[in-house]
Amino acid sequence: MTLIANAASARLLHNSLVDRGRAYGGGERAVLSEEKFEQARREVVAWPGYAETPLVRLPGLAAEAGVADILYKDEAGRFGLGSFKALGGAYAVFRLLADRVAEKTGGAAPDAAALAGGDYRDITSAVTVCCATDGNHGRSVAWGARTFGCRATIYIHETVSDARRDAIAGFGAEVVRTPGNYDDSVRQAAADAAENGWHVVSDTSYDGYMDVPRDVMQGYTVMTEEAIRQLPGGRPPTHIFVQGGVGGLAAAVLAPFWQRYGADRPRFLVVEPERAACLYDSAEAGRPVAADGDLDTVMAGLACGEVSLLAWQILAPGADDFMTVTDDAALDVMRLLADGTGGNAGLVAGESAVAGLAGALAALARPEFAERLALGRDSRILVFGTEGDTDPALYKSIVGRSAEAVRKSSN
Ligand SMILES: Cc1ncc(COP(=O)(O)O)c(C=O)c1O
């Protein structure tokens, strides 16, 4: 049964660089290590407002799709910010401020409670963090700055919606709208940071800029560790489908599974919008290359033209396959989740939250893909619903009702 539009347009590529037999090793550990997973977890669970997000079982959708189980890690409620990104940028801001305090006082780095309680405000209030964003990352950095006591200046490009701008400003950040696209806003943020002595907190890494994005990814692993603990019966899934922007999220999901289950880890797929597929294109080229597409996609958080080099270090040897899906497929999945297909409770998933699930459903609708991926009646699929209605008006225009109405109808 075909549950989504355009399954026929999906593309699937096996990663010729993957080395499944290889243990999680030194190269990967230099990016994301077990000790750092644990350090991030210990810090983040102590933050004000921390609560585990639910891992929701979707038996109705699984039955309609013809698999044993679909598990959906629902990040819509994360720290009240609406996306998993709350874990990344804010964690990097926290680490940056803690290091700054240690440097200035010559003592140990303070914990989150000390910073949030204002113990070192004299030091932290002199710090300004900045970043470019299409929404979610900037919200996380602004919230981290407010929580841990520094200033934030957040750059948005021409087409970021006013709702997203207002959400960032609501955390007390200064928001600067720049002409041009996302890459232009990145350049403006970097130039202004250099001129003013600000700290760039980016969610992507490139030559010469690795430490902060490593912390961002480390923060994301808190979500993965939660999901592993929440697996029904402690049983790992057979397949994981995760959406890719620059790849930081995908790497932060893959790493803990690879580290824990080694060669027996679930089959791992990265799914991107067809017109912003820098990870797919890089896998095809065998090295990081810029995306072929024009980056024009409704999945704003995934509209990325270049891979994060740190993420690539994990995905190149560890991800099994790469896929692309169309915008229409993603919009259909948003509606399927809102409607509670197969009798499941309705779920609120934003435009950038659903590419992973769209990839899984597209693969199931294409017998030759399902066969290549060993997807079938016994498969247990794990996906990450990485955002809720982070742009409420856009959500309503796509789904036909508000997030509140979806939640109400599912109670
Ligand atoms: C909701 C959502 N999901 C997924 C991603 C992709 O994350 P990454 O760019 O680390 O691949 C983003 C990025 O902004 C996002 O906002």
Short mmCIF file of C-alpha atoms and ligand atoms in Angstrom, two decimals:
data_model
loop_
_atom_site.label_atom_id
_atom_site.label_comp_id
_atom_site.label_asym_id
_atom_site.label_seq_id
_atom_site.Cartn_x
_atom_site.Cartn_y
_atom_site.Cartn_z
CA MET A 1 0.00 0.00 0.00
CA THR A 2 1.32 3.44 -0.90
CA LEU A 3 0.99 5.84 1.99
CA ILE A 4 2.84 8.81 0.51
CA ALA A 5 3.15 10.73 -2.73
CA ASN A 6 6.13 10.49 -5.02
CA ALA A 7 7.63 7.30 -3.60
CA ALA A 8 8.73 6.60 -7.17
CA SER A 9 10.95 9.70 -7.11
CA ALA A 10 12.91 8.61 -4.05
CA ARG A 11 16.56 7.78 -4.66
CA LEU A 12 18.59 5.17 -2.79
CA LEU A 13 22.36 4.79 -2.76
CA HIS A 14 24.40 2.21 -0.89
CA ASN A 15 27.42 3.78 0.78
CA SER A 16 30.48 2.23 -0.82
CA LEU A 17 32.66 3.58 2.01
CA VAL A 18 30.85 1.77 4.83
CA ASP A 19 32.90 -0.76 6.74
CA ARG A 20 30.37 -2.62 8.89
CA GLY A 21 32.86 -5.01 10.44
CA ARG A 22 34.96 -2.22 11.87
CA ALA A 23 34.64 -1.45 15.57
CA TYR A 24 33.85 2.10 16.68
CA GLY A 25 37.46 3.30 16.71
CA GLY A 26 39.90 6.09 17.42
CA GLY A 27 38.86 8.22 14.44
CA GLU A 28 35.21 8.16 15.48
CA ARG A 29 36.03 8.57 19.16
CA ALA A 30 37.95 11.75 18.38
CA VAL A 31 34.60 13.17 17.19
CA LEU A 32 32.13 11.62 19.65
CA SER A 33 33.26 9.44 22.54
CA GLU A 34 31.44 7.37 25.16
CA GLU A 35 32.87 9.54 27.96
CA LYS A 36 31.59 12.65 26.24
CA PHE A 37 28.13 11.07 25.68
CA GLU A 38 28.00 10.52 29.42
CA GLN A 39 29.30 13.99 30.26
CA ALA A 40 26.67 15.61 28.05
CA ARG A 41 23.94 13.46 29.56
CA ARG A 42 24.95 14.28 33.13
CA GLU A 43 24.94 18.01 32.37
CA VAL A 44 21.76 18.18 30.34
CA VAL A 45 19.58 16.14 32.71
CA ALA A 46 20.40 18.72 35.39
CA TRP A 47 19.19 21.66 33.30
CA PRO A 48 16.03 23.48 34.37
CA GLY A 49 13.02 21.97 32.57
CA TYR A 50 14.71 18.75 31.46
CA ALA A 51 12.37 15.87 30.71
CA GLU A 52 12.86 12.83 28.51
CA THR A 53 10.90 13.07 25.26
CA PRO A 54 8.64 10.09 24.48
CA LEU A 55 9.48 7.19 22.19
CA VAL A 56 6.07 6.57 20.63
CA ARG A 57 5.08 3.24 19.14
CA LEU A 58 2.99 3.48 15.95
CA PRO A 59 1.43 0.01 15.54
CA GLY A 60 -1.34 1.27 13.22
CA LEU A 61 1.06 2.87 10.77
CA ALA A 62 3.40 -0.14 11.03
CA ALA A 63 0.52 -2.48 10.10
CA GLU A 64 -0.44 -0.32 7.12
CA ALA A 65 3.17 -0.10 5.99
CA GLY A 66 3.68 -3.86 6.41
CA VAL A 67 6.40 -3.90 9.09
CA ALA A 68 6.54 -5.20 12.66
CA ASP A 69 7.08 -1.88 14.40
CA ILE A 70 7.62 1.84 13.85
CA LEU A 71 9.13 3.77 16.77
CA TYR A 72 8.97 7.55 16.69
CA LYS A 73 11.15 9.61 19.05
CA ASP A 74 9.01 12.74 19.43
CA GLU A 75 11.17 15.83 19.95
CA ALA A 76 8.33 18.36 19.62
CA GLY A 77 8.34 19.01 23.35
CA ARG A 78 12.08 19.28 23.96
CA PHE A 79 12.68 21.98 26.60
CA GLY A 80 9.62 23.82 25.30
CA LEU A 81 11.67 24.91 22.26
CA GLY A 82 9.99 22.62 19.76
CA SER A 83 12.97 20.68 18.42
CA PHE A 84 15.89 18.39 19.26
CA LYS A 85 18.14 21.33 18.48
CA ALA A 86 17.50 22.57 22.02
CA LEU A 87 20.10 20.00 23.07
CA GLY A 88 22.91 21.13 20.77
CA GLY A 89 23.44 24.87 20.54
CA ALA A 90 22.53 25.41 24.18
CA TYR A 91 24.98 22.72 25.28
CA ALA A 92 27.75 24.35 23.25
CA VAL A 93 26.93 27.73 24.84
CA PHE A 94 27.04 26.12 28.29
CA ARG A 95 30.44 24.52 27.60
CA LEU A 96 31.85 27.72 26.18
CA LEU A 97 30.80 29.72 29.25
CA ALA A 98 31.97 27.04 31.70
CA ASP A 99 35.42 27.02 30.04
CA ARG A 100 35.49 30.80 30.08
CA VAL A 101 34.80 30.89 33.82
CA ALA A 102 37.50 28.25 34.49
CA GLU A 103 39.98 30.28 32.46
CA LYS A 104 39.17 33.53 34.29
CA THR A 105 39.02 32.12 37.82
CA GLY A 106 41.79 29.52 37.44
CA GLY A 107 39.40 27.05 39.13
CA ALA A 108 37.27 24.13 37.97
CA ALA A 109 34.62 24.63 35.29
CA PRO A 110 31.26 25.35 36.97
CA ASP A 111 28.23 23.14 36.42
CA ALA A 112 24.97 24.14 34.75
CA ALA A 113 23.23 24.95 38.05
CA ALA A 114 25.96 27.41 39.04
CA LEU A 115 25.81 29.18 35.68
CA ALA A 116 22.02 29.16 35.51
CA GLY A 117 21.91 30.44 39.10
CA GLY A 118 24.01 33.45 38.08
CA ASP A 119 27.07 32.64 40.22
CA TYR A 120 29.48 33.89 37.54
CA ARG A 121 27.33 36.51 35.84
CA ASP A 122 30.14 39.09 36.15
CA ILE A 123 32.21 36.93 33.76
CA THR A 124 29.52 35.46 31.52
CA SER A 125 27.61 38.69 30.88
CA ALA A 126 30.64 40.06 29.02
CA VAL A 127 30.42 37.19 26.51
CA THR A 128 28.40 37.40 23.28
CA VAL A 129 27.64 34.27 21.26
CA CYS A 130 26.39 34.45 17.71
CA CYS A 131 25.29 32.19 14.88
CA ALA A 132 23.44 32.06 11.60
CA THR A 133 20.30 29.99 11.53
CA ASP A 134 17.18 29.09 9.61
CA GLY A 135 15.35 28.80 12.90
CA ASN A 136 15.90 25.95 15.31
CA HIS A 137 19.62 26.27 16.00
CA GLY A 138 19.31 30.00 16.64
CA ARG A 139 16.47 29.37 19.06
CA SER A 140 18.68 26.92 20.97
CA VAL A 141 21.66 29.29 21.11
CA ALA A 142 19.45 32.20 22.22
CA TRP A 143 17.82 30.06 24.91
CA GLY A 144 21.22 28.76 26.08
CA ALA A 145 22.51 32.32 26.30
CA ARG A 146 19.54 33.42 28.37
CA THR A 147 19.67 30.33 30.61
CA PHE A 148 23.41 30.47 31.28
CA GLY A 149 23.81 34.24 31.35
CA CYS A 150 25.45 35.70 28.25
CA ARG A 151 24.33 37.77 25.25
CA ALA A 152 23.36 36.43 21.85
CA THR A 153 23.18 37.93 18.38
CA ILE A 154 21.44 35.65 15.88
CA TYR A 155 21.57 36.09 12.10
CA ILE A 156 18.67 35.07 9.89
CA HIS A 157 18.44 35.30 6.13
CA GLU A 158 15.76 36.80 3.90
CA THR A 159 13.24 33.96 3.87
CA VAL A 160 13.25 32.94 7.53
CA SER A 161 9.66 33.55 8.65
CA ASP A 162 8.71 36.32 11.07
CA ALA A 163 7.32 33.66 13.43
CA ARG A 164 10.75 32.04 13.65
CA ARG A 165 12.40 35.46 14.11
CA ASP A 166 10.01 36.35 16.93
CA ALA A 167 10.61 33.04 18.69
CA ILE A 168 14.35 33.74 18.77
CA ALA A 169 13.89 37.35 19.88
CA GLY A 170 11.58 36.05 22.60
CA PHE A 171 14.64 34.62 24.35
CA GLY A 172 16.21 38.06 24.55
CA ALA A 173 18.60 37.69 21.63
CA GLU A 174 19.29 40.44 19.17
CA VAL A 175 18.14 39.21 15.77
CA VAL A 176 19.76 40.54 12.60
CA ARG A 177 18.13 39.88 9.25
CA THR A 178 20.66 39.80 6.39
CA PRO A 179 20.09 40.02 2.65
CA GLY A 180 20.61 36.83 0.61
CA ASN A 181 20.49 33.18 1.61
CA TYR A 182 21.67 31.07 4.56
CA ASP A 183 25.30 31.03 3.39
CA ASP A 184 25.29 34.83 3.22
CA SER A 185 24.04 35.00 6.80
CA VAL A 186 26.84 32.61 7.88
CA ARG A 187 29.42 34.91 6.32
CA GLN A 188 27.89 38.01 7.95
CA ALA A 189 27.84 36.34 11.36
CA ALA A 190 31.50 35.30 11.02
CA ALA A 191 32.57 38.78 9.89
CA ASP A 192 30.69 40.55 12.70
CA ALA A 193 32.02 38.06 15.26
CA ALA A 194 35.61 38.68 14.17
CA GLU A 195 35.10 42.45 14.33
CA ASN A 196 33.39 42.47 17.74
CA GLY A 197 35.19 39.64 19.54
CA TRP A 198 32.07 37.45 19.69
CA HIS A 199 32.02 33.64 19.79
CA VAL A 200 30.51 31.83 16.83
CA VAL A 201 28.40 28.86 17.94
CA SER A 202 27.74 27.03 14.69
CA ASP A 203 26.08 23.65 14.22
CA THR A 204 28.35 22.79 11.32
CA SER A 205 32.09 22.23 11.22
CA TYR A 206 34.70 23.06 8.62
CA ASP A 207 38.51 23.15 8.40
CA GLY A 208 39.79 25.05 11.42
CA TYR A 209 36.42 25.14 13.25
CA MET A 210 35.71 21.90 15.04
CA ASP A 211 35.44 22.32 18.83
CA VAL A 212 32.10 24.09 19.11
CA PRO A 213 30.24 21.93 16.55
CA ARG A 214 31.64 18.85 18.33
CA ASP A 215 29.95 20.08 21.52
CA VAL A 216 26.73 20.71 19.57
CA MET A 217 26.70 17.11 18.30
CA GLN A 218 27.61 15.83 21.73
CA GLY A 219 24.50 17.54 23.06
CA TYR A 220 22.35 15.77 20.44
CA THR A 221 23.59 12.37 21.66
CA VAL A 222 21.51 12.87 24.81
CA MET A 223 18.46 12.22 22.60
CA THR A 224 19.98 9.03 21.18
CA GLU A 225 20.92 7.71 24.62
CA GLU A 226 17.35 8.31 25.78
CA ALA A 227 15.99 6.46 22.75
CA ILE A 228 18.27 3.46 23.40
CA ARG A 229 17.09 3.26 27.00
CA GLN A 230 13.44 3.53 25.89
CA LEU A 231 13.55 0.72 23.28
CA PRO A 232 10.67 -1.69 24.01
CA GLY A 233 12.09 -4.76 25.72
CA GLY A 234 15.56 -3.27 25.26
CA ARG A 235 15.52 -4.69 21.74
CA PRO A 236 17.34 -2.61 19.10
CA PRO A 237 15.51 -1.76 15.88
CA THR A 238 16.52 -3.40 12.60
CA HIS A 239 16.59 -0.09 10.68
CA ILE A 240 17.11 3.57 11.59
CA PHE A 241 16.11 6.32 9.13
CA VAL A 242 17.36 9.82 10.05
CA GLN A 243 17.01 13.08 8.17
CA GLY A 244 20.14 14.97 7.15
CA GLY A 245 20.94 18.65 6.90
CA VAL A 246 24.69 19.03 7.44
CA GLY A 247 24.77 15.55 9.03
CA GLY A 248 25.36 16.45 12.68
CA LEU A 249 22.09 14.91 13.81
CA ALA A 250 22.64 11.71 11.80
CA ALA A 251 26.17 11.28 13.18
CA ALA A 252 24.93 11.85 16.73
CA VAL A 253 22.31 9.13 16.26
CA LEU A 254 24.64 6.66 14.56
CA ALA A 255 27.60 7.00 16.95
CA PRO A 256 26.00 5.64 20.15
CA PHE A 257 24.36 2.74 18.24
CA TRP A 258 27.66 1.87 16.51
CA GLN A 259 29.60 2.14 19.74
CA ARG A 260 27.12 -0.10 21.59
CA TYR A 261 26.15 -2.71 18.99
CA GLY A 262 29.21 -2.75 16.68
CA ALA A 263 28.69 -4.83 13.54
CA ASP A 264 25.25 -5.87 14.86
CA ARG A 265 23.96 -2.31 14.85
CA PRO A 266 20.74 -1.52 12.98
CA ARG A 267 20.97 -0.70 9.29
CA PHE A 268 21.46 3.06 9.21
CA LEU A 269 20.02 5.33 6.51
CA VAL A 270 20.36 9.09 6.03
CA VAL A 271 17.45 10.76 4.22
CA GLU A 272 17.58 14.23 2.62
CA PRO A 273 15.36 16.49 0.51
CA GLU A 274 16.03 15.76 -3.16
CA ARG A 275 17.15 19.33 -3.83
CA ALA A 276 19.42 19.65 -0.79
CA ALA A 277 21.24 16.34 -0.70
CA CYS A 278 24.83 17.22 0.19
CA LEU A 279 25.33 13.98 2.11
CA TYR A 280 23.91 11.80 -0.68
CA ASP A 281 26.00 13.67 -3.25
CA SER A 282 29.11 13.28 -1.07
CA ALA A 283 28.50 9.55 -0.64
CA GLU A 284 28.18 9.27 -4.41
CA ALA A 285 31.43 11.19 -4.92
CA GLY A 286 33.22 9.31 -2.13
CA ARG A 287 34.26 12.58 -0.48
CA PRO A 288 32.56 15.74 0.84
CA VAL A 289 31.15 17.78 -2.04
CA ALA A 290 28.58 20.59 -2.19
CA ALA A 291 24.98 19.69 -3.02
CA ASP A 292 23.92 19.62 -6.64
CA GLY A 293 20.42 20.93 -5.91
CA ASP A 294 19.22 24.51 -5.50
CA LEU A 295 18.41 23.97 -1.77
CA ASP A 296 14.82 24.99 -2.44
CA THR A 297 12.82 22.78 -0.08
CA VAL A 298 10.01 23.16 2.40
CA MET A 299 12.23 21.22 4.86
CA ALA A 300 13.98 24.43 5.94
CA GLY A 301 16.18 22.79 8.57
CA LEU A 302 17.54 20.38 5.97
CA ALA A 303 18.25 22.98 3.28
CA CYS A 304 22.02 22.63 3.59
CA GLY A 305 24.53 22.76 0.76
CA GLU A 306 27.63 21.48 2.54
CA VAL A 307 28.31 18.62 4.93
CA SER A 308 29.77 19.06 8.37
CA LEU A 309 33.27 17.56 8.19
CA LEU A 310 33.03 16.15 11.72
CA ALA A 311 29.76 14.42 10.90
CA TRP A 312 31.24 13.05 7.70
CA GLN A 313 34.01 11.36 9.72
CA ILE A 314 31.33 9.21 11.35
CA LEU A 315 28.86 8.84 8.50
CA ALA A 316 31.37 7.90 5.77
CA PRO A 317 32.57 4.69 7.46
CA GLY A 318 29.35 4.01 9.42
CA ALA A 319 26.17 4.87 7.49
CA ASP A 320 24.86 2.09 5.28
CA ASP A 321 22.74 3.97 2.77
CA PHE A 322 21.66 7.43 1.67
CA MET A 323 18.23 8.38 0.31
CA THR A 324 16.42 11.43 -1.02
CA VAL A 325 12.70 12.21 -0.82
CA THR A 326 10.52 14.91 -2.34
CA ASP A 327 8.81 17.75 -0.50
CA ASP A 328 5.41 16.21 -1.34
CA ALA A 329 6.38 12.99 0.40
CA ALA A 330 7.34 14.93 3.54
CA LEU A 331 4.09 16.90 3.52
CA ASP A 332 2.12 13.65 3.25
CA VAL A 333 3.94 12.23 6.26
CA MET A 334 3.14 15.34 8.31
CA ARG A 335 -0.55 14.75 7.55
CA LEU A 336 -0.36 11.00 8.17
CA LEU A 337 1.13 11.64 11.60
CA ALA A 338 -1.40 14.37 12.42
CA ASP A 339 -4.29 12.13 11.37
CA GLY A 340 -3.10 9.22 13.47
CA THR A 341 -3.18 6.78 10.58
CA GLY A 342 -4.17 3.26 11.57
CA GLY A 343 -5.65 4.39 14.85
CA ASN A 344 -2.48 5.85 16.36
CA ALA A 345 -2.72 9.05 18.38
CA GLY A 346 -2.12 12.15 16.23
CA LEU A 347 1.42 13.56 16.38
CA VAL A 348 2.61 17.08 15.59
CA ALA A 349 5.63 16.92 13.28
CA GLY A 350 7.09 19.91 11.46
CA GLU A 351 8.43 20.05 7.90
CA SER A 352 12.00 19.08 8.84
CA ALA A 353 10.93 16.33 11.24
CA VAL A 354 9.67 13.71 8.87
CA ALA A 355 12.18 13.02 6.09
CA GLY A 356 13.41 9.90 7.89
CA LEU A 357 9.94 8.41 8.10
CA ALA A 358 9.19 9.53 4.54
CA GLY A 359 12.31 7.64 3.43
CA ALA A 360 11.19 4.50 5.24
CA LEU A 361 7.68 4.64 3.72
CA ALA A 362 9.08 5.38 0.26
CA ALA A 363 11.43 2.41 0.52
CA LEU A 364 8.56 0.15 1.62
CA ALA A 365 6.49 1.30 -1.35
CA ARG A 366 9.27 0.31 -3.76
CA PRO A 367 9.79 -3.48 -3.75
CA GLU A 368 13.29 -3.21 -5.21
CA PHE A 369 14.34 -0.77 -2.46
CA ALA A 370 12.74 -2.89 0.26
CA GLU A 371 14.64 -5.89 -1.01
CA ARG A 372 17.97 -4.08 -1.16
CA LEU A 373 17.44 -2.85 2.40
CA ALA A 374 16.11 -6.17 3.74
CA LEU A 375 12.97 -4.31 4.83
CA GLY A 376 9.90 -6.45 5.44
CA ARG A 377 7.34 -7.91 7.80
CA ASP A 378 9.85 -8.44 10.63
CA SER A 379 11.44 -5.01 10.42
CA ARG A 380 11.41 -2.69 13.40
CA ILE A 381 12.03 0.87 12.27
CA LEU A 382 13.26 3.74 14.44
CA VAL A 383 12.83 7.36 13.31
CA PHE A 384 13.38 10.71 14.97
CA GLY A 385 10.61 13.31 14.78
CA THR A 386 13.01 16.18 15.26
CA GLU A 387 10.60 19.11 15.48
CA GLY A 388 7.02 20.07 16.21
CA ASP A 389 5.21 23.07 14.72
CA THR A 390 8.21 25.41 14.93
CA ASP A 391 6.40 27.66 12.42
CA PRO A 392 2.76 27.35 13.57
CA ALA A 393 1.18 29.22 10.62
CA LEU A 394 3.07 27.12 8.08
CA TYR A 395 2.15 23.95 9.99
CA LYS A 396 -1.53 24.85 9.90
CA SER A 397 -1.42 25.67 6.20
CA ILE A 398 0.05 22.23 5.45
CA VAL A 399 -1.95 20.04 7.82
CA GLY A 400 -5.21 21.99 7.71
CA ARG A 401 -5.43 22.50 11.48
CA SER A 402 -3.27 23.81 14.27
CA ALA A 403 -0.95 21.74 16.42
CA GLU A 404 -3.32 22.33 19.31
CA ALA A 405 -6.25 20.92 17.34
CA VAL A 406 -4.18 17.85 16.39
CA ARG A 407 -3.25 17.24 20.02
CA LYS A 408 -6.84 17.75 21.17
CA SER A 409 -8.26 15.34 18.63
CA SER A 410 -5.83 12.67 19.72
CA ASN A 411 -6.74 12.84 23.41
C1 LIG B 1 14.11 19.86 12.85
C2 LIG B 1 15.43 19.52 12.26
N1 LIG B 1 15.69 18.24 11.97
C3 LIG B 1 16.88 17.86 11.45
C4 LIG B 1 17.88 18.79 11.20
C5 LIG B 1 19.16 18.32 10.57
O1 LIG B 1 20.28 18.39 11.42
P1 LIG B 1 21.73 18.45 10.80
O2 LIG B 1 21.88 19.75 10.08
O3 LIG B 1 22.65 18.34 11.97
O4 LIG B 1 21.87 17.30 9.85
C6 LIG B 1 17.65 20.14 11.49
C7 LIG B 1 18.67 21.15 11.26
O5 LIG B 1 18.49 22.33 11.45
C8 LIG B 1 16.40 20.51 12.05
O6 LIG B 1 16.11 21.79 12.35
#
